Coordinates of N, CA, C and O and ligand atoms in Angstrom, one line a residue:
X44 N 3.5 29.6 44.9 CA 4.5 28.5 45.3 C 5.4 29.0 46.3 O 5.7 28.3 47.3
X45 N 6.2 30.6 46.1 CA 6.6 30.4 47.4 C 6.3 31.3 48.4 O 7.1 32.1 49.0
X46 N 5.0 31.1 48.7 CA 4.4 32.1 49.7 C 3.6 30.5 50.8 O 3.3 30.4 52.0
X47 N 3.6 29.3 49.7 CA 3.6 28.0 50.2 C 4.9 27.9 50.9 O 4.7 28.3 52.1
X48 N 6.2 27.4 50.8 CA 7.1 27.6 51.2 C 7.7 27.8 52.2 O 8.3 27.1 53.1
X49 N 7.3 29.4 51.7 CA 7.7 30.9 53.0 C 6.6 29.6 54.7 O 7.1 29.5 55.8
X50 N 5.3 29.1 54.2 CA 4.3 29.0 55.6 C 5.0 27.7 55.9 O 5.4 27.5 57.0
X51 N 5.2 26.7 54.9 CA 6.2 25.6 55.3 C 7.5 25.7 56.5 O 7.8 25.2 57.6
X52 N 8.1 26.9 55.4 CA 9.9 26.9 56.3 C 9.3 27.5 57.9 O 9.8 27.2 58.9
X53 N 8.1 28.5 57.9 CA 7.9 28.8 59.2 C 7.5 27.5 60.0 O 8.0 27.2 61.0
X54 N 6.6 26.9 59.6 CA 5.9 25.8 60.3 C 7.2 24.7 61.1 O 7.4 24.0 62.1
X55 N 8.0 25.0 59.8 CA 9.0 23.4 60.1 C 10.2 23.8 61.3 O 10.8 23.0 62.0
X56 N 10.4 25.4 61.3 CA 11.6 26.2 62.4 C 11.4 25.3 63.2 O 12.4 24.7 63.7
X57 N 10.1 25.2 63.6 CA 10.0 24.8 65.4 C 10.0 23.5 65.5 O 9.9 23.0 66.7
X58 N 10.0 22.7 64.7 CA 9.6 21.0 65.1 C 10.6 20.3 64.9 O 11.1 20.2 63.7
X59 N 11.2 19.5 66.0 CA 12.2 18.2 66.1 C 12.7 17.8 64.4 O 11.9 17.8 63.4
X60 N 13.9 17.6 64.3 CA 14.5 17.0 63.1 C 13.7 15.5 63.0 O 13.7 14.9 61.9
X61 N 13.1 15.0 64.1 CA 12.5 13.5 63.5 C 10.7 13.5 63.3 O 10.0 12.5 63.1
X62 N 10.1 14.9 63.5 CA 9.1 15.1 62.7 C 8.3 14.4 61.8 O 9.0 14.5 60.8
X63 N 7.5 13.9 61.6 CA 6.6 13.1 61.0 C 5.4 13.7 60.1 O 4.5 12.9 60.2
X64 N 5.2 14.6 59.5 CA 3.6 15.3 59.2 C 2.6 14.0 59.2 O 2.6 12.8 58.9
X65 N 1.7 15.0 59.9 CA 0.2 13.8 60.8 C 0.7 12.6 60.7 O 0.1 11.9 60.0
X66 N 1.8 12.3 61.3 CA 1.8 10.8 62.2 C 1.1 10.8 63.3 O 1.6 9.8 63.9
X67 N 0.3 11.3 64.0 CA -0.8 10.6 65.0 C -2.3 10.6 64.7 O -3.2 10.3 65.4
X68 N -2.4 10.9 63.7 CA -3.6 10.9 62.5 C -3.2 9.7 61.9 O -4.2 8.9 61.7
X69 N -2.5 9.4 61.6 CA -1.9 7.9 60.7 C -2.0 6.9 61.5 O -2.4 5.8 60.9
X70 N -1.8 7.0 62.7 CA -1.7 6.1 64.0 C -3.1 5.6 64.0 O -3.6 4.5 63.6
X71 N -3.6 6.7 64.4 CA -4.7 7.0 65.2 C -5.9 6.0 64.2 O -6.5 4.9 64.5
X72 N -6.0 6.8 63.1 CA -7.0 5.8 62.2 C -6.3 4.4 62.1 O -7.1 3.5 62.0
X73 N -4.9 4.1 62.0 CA -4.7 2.5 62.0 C -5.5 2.1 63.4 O -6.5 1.5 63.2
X74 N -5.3 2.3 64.4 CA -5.7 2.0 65.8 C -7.1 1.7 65.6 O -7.6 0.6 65.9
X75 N -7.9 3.0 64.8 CA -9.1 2.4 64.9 C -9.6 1.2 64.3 O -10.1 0.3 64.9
X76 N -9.2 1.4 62.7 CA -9.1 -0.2 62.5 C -8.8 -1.2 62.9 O -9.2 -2.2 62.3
X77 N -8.2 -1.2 63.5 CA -7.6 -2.5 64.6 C -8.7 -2.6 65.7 O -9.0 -3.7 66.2
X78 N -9.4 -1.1 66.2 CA -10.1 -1.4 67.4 C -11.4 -2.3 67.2 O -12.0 -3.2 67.8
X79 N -11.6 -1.5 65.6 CA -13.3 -2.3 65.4 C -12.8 -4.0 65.0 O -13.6 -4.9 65.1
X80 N -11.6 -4.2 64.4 CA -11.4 -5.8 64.0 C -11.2 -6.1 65.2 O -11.5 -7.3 65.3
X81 N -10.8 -5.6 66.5 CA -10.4 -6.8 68.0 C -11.6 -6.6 68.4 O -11.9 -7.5 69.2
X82 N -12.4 -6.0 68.3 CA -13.7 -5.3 69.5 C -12.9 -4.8 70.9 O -13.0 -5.2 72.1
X83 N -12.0 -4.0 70.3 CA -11.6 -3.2 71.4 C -12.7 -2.3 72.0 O -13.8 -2.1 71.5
X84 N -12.3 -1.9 73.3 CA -13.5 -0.5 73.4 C -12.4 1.0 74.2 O -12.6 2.0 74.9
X85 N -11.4 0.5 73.5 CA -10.3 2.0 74.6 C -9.2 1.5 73.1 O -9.0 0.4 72.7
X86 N -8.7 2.7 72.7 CA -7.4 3.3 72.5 C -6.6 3.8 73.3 O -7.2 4.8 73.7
X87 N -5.6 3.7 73.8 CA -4.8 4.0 74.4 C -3.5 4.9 74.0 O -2.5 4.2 73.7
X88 N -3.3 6.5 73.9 CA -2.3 7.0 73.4 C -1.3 7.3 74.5 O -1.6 7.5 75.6
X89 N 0.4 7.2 73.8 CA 0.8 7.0 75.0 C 2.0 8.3 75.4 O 3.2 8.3 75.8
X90 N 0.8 10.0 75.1 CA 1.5 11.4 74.6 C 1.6 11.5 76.3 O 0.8 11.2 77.1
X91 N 2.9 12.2 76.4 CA 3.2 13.2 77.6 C 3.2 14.4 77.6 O 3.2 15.2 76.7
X92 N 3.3 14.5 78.7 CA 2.9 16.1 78.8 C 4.1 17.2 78.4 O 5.2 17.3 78.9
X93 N 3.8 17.8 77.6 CA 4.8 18.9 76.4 C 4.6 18.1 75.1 O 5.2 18.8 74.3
X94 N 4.1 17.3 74.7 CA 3.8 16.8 73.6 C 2.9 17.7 72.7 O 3.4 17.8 71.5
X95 N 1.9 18.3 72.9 CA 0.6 18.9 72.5 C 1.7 20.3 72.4 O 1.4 21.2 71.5
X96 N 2.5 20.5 73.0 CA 3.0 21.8 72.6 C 4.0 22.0 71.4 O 4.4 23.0 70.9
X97 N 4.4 20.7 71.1 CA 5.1 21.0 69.4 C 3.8 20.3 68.7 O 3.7 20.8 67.6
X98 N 3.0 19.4 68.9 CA 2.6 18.5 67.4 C 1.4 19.0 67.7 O 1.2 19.1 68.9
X99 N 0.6 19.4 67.0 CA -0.5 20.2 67.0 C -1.5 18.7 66.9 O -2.6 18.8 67.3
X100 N -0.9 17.3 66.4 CA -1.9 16.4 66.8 C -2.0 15.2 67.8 O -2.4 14.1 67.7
X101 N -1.3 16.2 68.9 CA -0.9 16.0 70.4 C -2.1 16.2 71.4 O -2.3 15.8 72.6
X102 N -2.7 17.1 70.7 CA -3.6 18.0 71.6 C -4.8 17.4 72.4 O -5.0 16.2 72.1
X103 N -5.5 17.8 73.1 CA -6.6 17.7 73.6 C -7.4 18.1 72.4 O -8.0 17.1 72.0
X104 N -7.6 19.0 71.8 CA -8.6 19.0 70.8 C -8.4 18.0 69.3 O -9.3 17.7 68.5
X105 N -7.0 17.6 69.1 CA -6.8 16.9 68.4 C -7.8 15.4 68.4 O -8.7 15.0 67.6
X106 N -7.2 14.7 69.9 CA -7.7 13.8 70.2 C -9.5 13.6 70.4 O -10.1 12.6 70.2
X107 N -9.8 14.5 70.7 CA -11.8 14.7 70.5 C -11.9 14.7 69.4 O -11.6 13.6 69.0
X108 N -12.1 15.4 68.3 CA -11.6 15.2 67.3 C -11.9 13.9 66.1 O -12.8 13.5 65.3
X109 N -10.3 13.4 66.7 CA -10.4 12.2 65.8 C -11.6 11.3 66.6 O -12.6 11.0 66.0
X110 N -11.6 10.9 68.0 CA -12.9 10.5 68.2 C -13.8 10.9 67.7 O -14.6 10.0 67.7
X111 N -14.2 11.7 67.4 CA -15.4 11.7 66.4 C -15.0 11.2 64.9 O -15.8 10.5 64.3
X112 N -14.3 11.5 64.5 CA -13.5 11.2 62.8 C -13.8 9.3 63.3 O -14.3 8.5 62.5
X113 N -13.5 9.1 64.1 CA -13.4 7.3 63.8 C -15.0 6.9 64.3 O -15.4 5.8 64.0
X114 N -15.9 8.0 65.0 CA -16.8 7.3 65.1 C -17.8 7.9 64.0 O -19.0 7.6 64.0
X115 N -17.4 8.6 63.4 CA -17.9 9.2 62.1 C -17.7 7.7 60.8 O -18.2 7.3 59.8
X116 N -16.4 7.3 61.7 CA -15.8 6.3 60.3 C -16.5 5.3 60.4 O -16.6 4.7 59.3
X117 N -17.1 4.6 61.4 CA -17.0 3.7 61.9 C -18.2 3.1 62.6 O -18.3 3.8 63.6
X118 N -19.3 2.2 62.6 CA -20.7 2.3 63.0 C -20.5 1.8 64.3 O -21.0 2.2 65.4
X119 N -19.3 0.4 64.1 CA -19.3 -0.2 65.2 C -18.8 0.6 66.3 O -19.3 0.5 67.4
X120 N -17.3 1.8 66.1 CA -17.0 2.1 66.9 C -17.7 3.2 67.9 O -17.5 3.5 69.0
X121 N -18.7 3.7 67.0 CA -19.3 4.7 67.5 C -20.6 4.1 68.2 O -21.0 4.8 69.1
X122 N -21.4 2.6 67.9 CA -22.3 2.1 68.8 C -21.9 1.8 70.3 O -22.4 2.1 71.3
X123 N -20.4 1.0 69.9 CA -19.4 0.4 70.9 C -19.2 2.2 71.9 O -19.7 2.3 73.0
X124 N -18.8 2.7 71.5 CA -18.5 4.4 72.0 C -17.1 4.3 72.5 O -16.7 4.8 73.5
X125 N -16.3 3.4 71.2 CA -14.9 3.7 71.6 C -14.4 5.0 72.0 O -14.8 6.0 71.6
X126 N -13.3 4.9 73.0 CA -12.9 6.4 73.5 C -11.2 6.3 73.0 O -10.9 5.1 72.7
X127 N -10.6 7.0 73.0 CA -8.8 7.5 73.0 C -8.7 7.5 74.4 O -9.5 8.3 74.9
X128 N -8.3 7.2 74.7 CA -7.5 8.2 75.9 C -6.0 7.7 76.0 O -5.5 6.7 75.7
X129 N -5.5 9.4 76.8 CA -4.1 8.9 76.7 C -3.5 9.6 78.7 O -3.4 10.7 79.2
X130 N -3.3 8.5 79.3 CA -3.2 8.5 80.5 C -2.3 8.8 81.0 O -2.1 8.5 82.2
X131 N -0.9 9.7 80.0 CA 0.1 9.7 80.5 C 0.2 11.1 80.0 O 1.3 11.5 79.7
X132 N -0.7 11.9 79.9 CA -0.4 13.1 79.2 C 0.0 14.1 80.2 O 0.8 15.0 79.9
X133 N -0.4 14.0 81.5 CA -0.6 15.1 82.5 C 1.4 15.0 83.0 O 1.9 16.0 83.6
X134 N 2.3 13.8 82.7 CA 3.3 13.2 83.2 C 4.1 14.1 82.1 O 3.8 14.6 81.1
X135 N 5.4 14.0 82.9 CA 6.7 14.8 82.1 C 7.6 13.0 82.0 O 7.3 12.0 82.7
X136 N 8.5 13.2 81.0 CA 9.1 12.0 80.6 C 9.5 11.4 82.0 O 9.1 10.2 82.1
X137 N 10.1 11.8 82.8 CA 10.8 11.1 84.0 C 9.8 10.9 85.0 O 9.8 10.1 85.9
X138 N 8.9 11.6 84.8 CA 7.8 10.8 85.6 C 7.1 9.4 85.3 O 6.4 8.6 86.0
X139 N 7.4 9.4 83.8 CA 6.7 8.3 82.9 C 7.8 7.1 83.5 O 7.4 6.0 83.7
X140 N 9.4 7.6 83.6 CA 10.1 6.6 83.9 C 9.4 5.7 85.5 O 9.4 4.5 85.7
X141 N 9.0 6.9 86.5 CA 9.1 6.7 87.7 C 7.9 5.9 87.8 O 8.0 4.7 88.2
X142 N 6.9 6.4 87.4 CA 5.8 5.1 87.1 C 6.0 4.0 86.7 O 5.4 3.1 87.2
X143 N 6.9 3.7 85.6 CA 7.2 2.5 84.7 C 7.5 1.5 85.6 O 7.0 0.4 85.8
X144 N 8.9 2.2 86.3 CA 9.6 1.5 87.7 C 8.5 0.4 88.5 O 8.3 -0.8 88.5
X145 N 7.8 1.7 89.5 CA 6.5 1.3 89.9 C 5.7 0.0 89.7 O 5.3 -1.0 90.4
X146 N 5.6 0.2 88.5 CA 4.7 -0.9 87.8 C 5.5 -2.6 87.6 O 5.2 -3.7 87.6
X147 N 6.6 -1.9 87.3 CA 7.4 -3.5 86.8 C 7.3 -3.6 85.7 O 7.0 -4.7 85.3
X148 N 7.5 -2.6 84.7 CA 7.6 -2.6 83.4 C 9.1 -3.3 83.0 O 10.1 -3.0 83.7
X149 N 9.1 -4.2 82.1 CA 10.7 -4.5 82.0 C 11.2 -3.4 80.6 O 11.0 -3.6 79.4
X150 N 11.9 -2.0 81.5 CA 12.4 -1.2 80.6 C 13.4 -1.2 79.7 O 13.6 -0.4 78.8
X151 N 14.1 -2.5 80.1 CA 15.3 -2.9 78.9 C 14.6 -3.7 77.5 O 15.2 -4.0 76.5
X152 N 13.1 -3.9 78.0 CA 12.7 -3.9 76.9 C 12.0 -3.2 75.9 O 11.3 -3.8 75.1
X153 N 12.2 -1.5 75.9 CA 11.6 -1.0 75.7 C 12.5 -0.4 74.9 O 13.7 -0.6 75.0
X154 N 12.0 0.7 73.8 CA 12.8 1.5 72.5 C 12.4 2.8 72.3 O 11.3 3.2 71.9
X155 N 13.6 3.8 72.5 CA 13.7 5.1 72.6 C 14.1 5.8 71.0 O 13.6 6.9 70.5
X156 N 15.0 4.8 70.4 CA 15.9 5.3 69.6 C 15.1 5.8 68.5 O 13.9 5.4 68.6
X157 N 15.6 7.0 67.1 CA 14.9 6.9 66.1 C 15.3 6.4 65.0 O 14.5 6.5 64.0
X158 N 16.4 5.9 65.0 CA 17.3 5.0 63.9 C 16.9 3.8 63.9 O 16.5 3.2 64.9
X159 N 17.1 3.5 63.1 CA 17.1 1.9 62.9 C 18.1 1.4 63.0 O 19.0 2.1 62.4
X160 N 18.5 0.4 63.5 CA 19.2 -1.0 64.1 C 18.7 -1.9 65.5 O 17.5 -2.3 65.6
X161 N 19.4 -2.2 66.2 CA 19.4 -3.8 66.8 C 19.5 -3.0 68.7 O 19.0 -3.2 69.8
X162 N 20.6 -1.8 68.0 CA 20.8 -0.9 69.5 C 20.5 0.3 69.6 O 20.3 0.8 68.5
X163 N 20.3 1.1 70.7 CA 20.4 2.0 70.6 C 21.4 3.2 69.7 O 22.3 2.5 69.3
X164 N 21.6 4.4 69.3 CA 22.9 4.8 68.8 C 23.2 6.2 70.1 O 24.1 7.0 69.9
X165 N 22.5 6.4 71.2 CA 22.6 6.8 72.5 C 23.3 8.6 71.5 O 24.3 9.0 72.0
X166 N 22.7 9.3 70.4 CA 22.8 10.4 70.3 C 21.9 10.8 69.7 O 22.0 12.1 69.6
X167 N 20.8 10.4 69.1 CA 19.9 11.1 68.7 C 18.5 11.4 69.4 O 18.2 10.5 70.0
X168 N 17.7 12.3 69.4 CA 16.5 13.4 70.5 C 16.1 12.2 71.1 O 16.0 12.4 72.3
X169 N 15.7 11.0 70.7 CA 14.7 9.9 71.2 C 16.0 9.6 72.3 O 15.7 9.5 73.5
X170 N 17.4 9.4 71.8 CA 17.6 8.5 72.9 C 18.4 9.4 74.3 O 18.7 9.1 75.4
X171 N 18.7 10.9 73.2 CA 19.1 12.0 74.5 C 18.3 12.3 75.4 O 18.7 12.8 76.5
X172 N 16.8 11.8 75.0 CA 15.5 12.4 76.1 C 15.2 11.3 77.1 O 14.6 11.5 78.2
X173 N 15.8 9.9 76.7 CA 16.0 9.1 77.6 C 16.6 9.4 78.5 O 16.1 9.9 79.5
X174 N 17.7 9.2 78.5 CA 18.9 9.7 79.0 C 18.8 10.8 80.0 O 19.0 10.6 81.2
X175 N 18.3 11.8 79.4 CA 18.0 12.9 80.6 C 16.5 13.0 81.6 O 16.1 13.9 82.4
X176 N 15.5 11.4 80.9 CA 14.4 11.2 81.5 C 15.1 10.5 82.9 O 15.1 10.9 84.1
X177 N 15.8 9.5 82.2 CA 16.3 8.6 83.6 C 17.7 9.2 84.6 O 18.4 8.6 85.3
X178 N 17.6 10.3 84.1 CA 18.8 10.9 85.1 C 18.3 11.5 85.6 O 18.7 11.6 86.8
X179 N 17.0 12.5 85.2 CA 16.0 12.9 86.5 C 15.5 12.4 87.4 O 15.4 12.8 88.6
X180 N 15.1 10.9 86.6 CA 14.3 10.4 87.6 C 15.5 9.7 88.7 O 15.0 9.1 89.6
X181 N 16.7 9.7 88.5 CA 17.2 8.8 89.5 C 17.3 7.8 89.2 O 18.1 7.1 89.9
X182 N 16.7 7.2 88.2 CA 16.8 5.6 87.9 C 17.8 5.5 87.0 O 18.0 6.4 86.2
X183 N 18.5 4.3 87.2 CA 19.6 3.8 86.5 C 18.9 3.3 84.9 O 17.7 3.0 85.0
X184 N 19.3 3.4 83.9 CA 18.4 2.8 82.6 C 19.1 1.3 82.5 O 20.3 1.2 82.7
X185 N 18.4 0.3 82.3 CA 18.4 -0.8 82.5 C 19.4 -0.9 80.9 O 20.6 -1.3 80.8
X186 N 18.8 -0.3 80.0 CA 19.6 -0.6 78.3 C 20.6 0.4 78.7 O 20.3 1.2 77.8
X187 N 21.7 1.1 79.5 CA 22.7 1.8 79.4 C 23.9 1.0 80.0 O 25.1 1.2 79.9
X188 N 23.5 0.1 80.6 CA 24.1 -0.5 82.0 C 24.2 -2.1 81.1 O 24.2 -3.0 81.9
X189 N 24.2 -2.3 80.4 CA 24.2 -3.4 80.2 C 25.6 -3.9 79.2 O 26.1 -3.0 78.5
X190 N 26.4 -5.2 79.0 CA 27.5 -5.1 78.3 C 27.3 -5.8 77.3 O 28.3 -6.0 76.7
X191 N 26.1 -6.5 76.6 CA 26.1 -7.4 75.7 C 26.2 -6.4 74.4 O 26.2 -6.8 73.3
Ligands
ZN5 ZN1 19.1 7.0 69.1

């Protein structure tokens, strides 16, 4: 029991206070379910790059992986030859902003935070990493600037 523990308290040193155990495994198989009920044929994950280096189910080997786990699960998905992919992994957060720009994403409608409410609470990792995404990138944040 506590040699369990002792491998726990090591595992947990390194990982963000908002930590999830296998939340992209949890994802991931809801997604698939969803893929084979839409006749999707693409998953879309939406990890950046440093992601794969805390969550071990971030990774490139993660994600092969569960594609096979869902086409293992799955007849249709695996006839269909659903794929994952996640097209933003090669990108650091502020590049994700600079693209977003690009595109015409409306980023004030978009959610960083990891609390629950209505606003942001502009201090916890989700919304500090905003923060220091869009001050790299130069771009003003659309939800910081705002007075409502
Ligand atoms: Zn927050």
């Amino acid at each position: 029991m506590k040699e369990a523990q002792d491998i726990a308290n090591r595992v947990y040193e390194n990982m963000p206070p908002t930590y999830i155990p296998m939340r992209n495994s949890v994802f991931y198989s809801f997604a698939g379910s969803v893929a084979e009920e839409e006749n999707a044929s693409i998953i879309v994950g939406g990890h950046i790059n440093g992601d794969e280096l805390t969550f071990r189910d971030a990774t490139r080997s993660f994600f092969r992986l569960m594609q096979r786990i869902l086409w293992e699960s799955s007849d249709l998905l695996r006839l269909r030859k659903v794929r994952i992919i996640t097209p933003l992994s090669r990108l650091r957060k502020y590049q994700v902003v600079k693209k977003a720009v690009s595109l015409g994403v409306p980023l004030q409608d978009t959610w960083s935070c990891h609390r629950d409410g209505t606003r942001h609470c502009w201090e916890c990792d989700g919304c500090l990493s905003r923060i220091e995404a869009f001050n790299t990138a130069g771009i003003s944040d659309p939800l910081r600037n705002t007075k409502s």
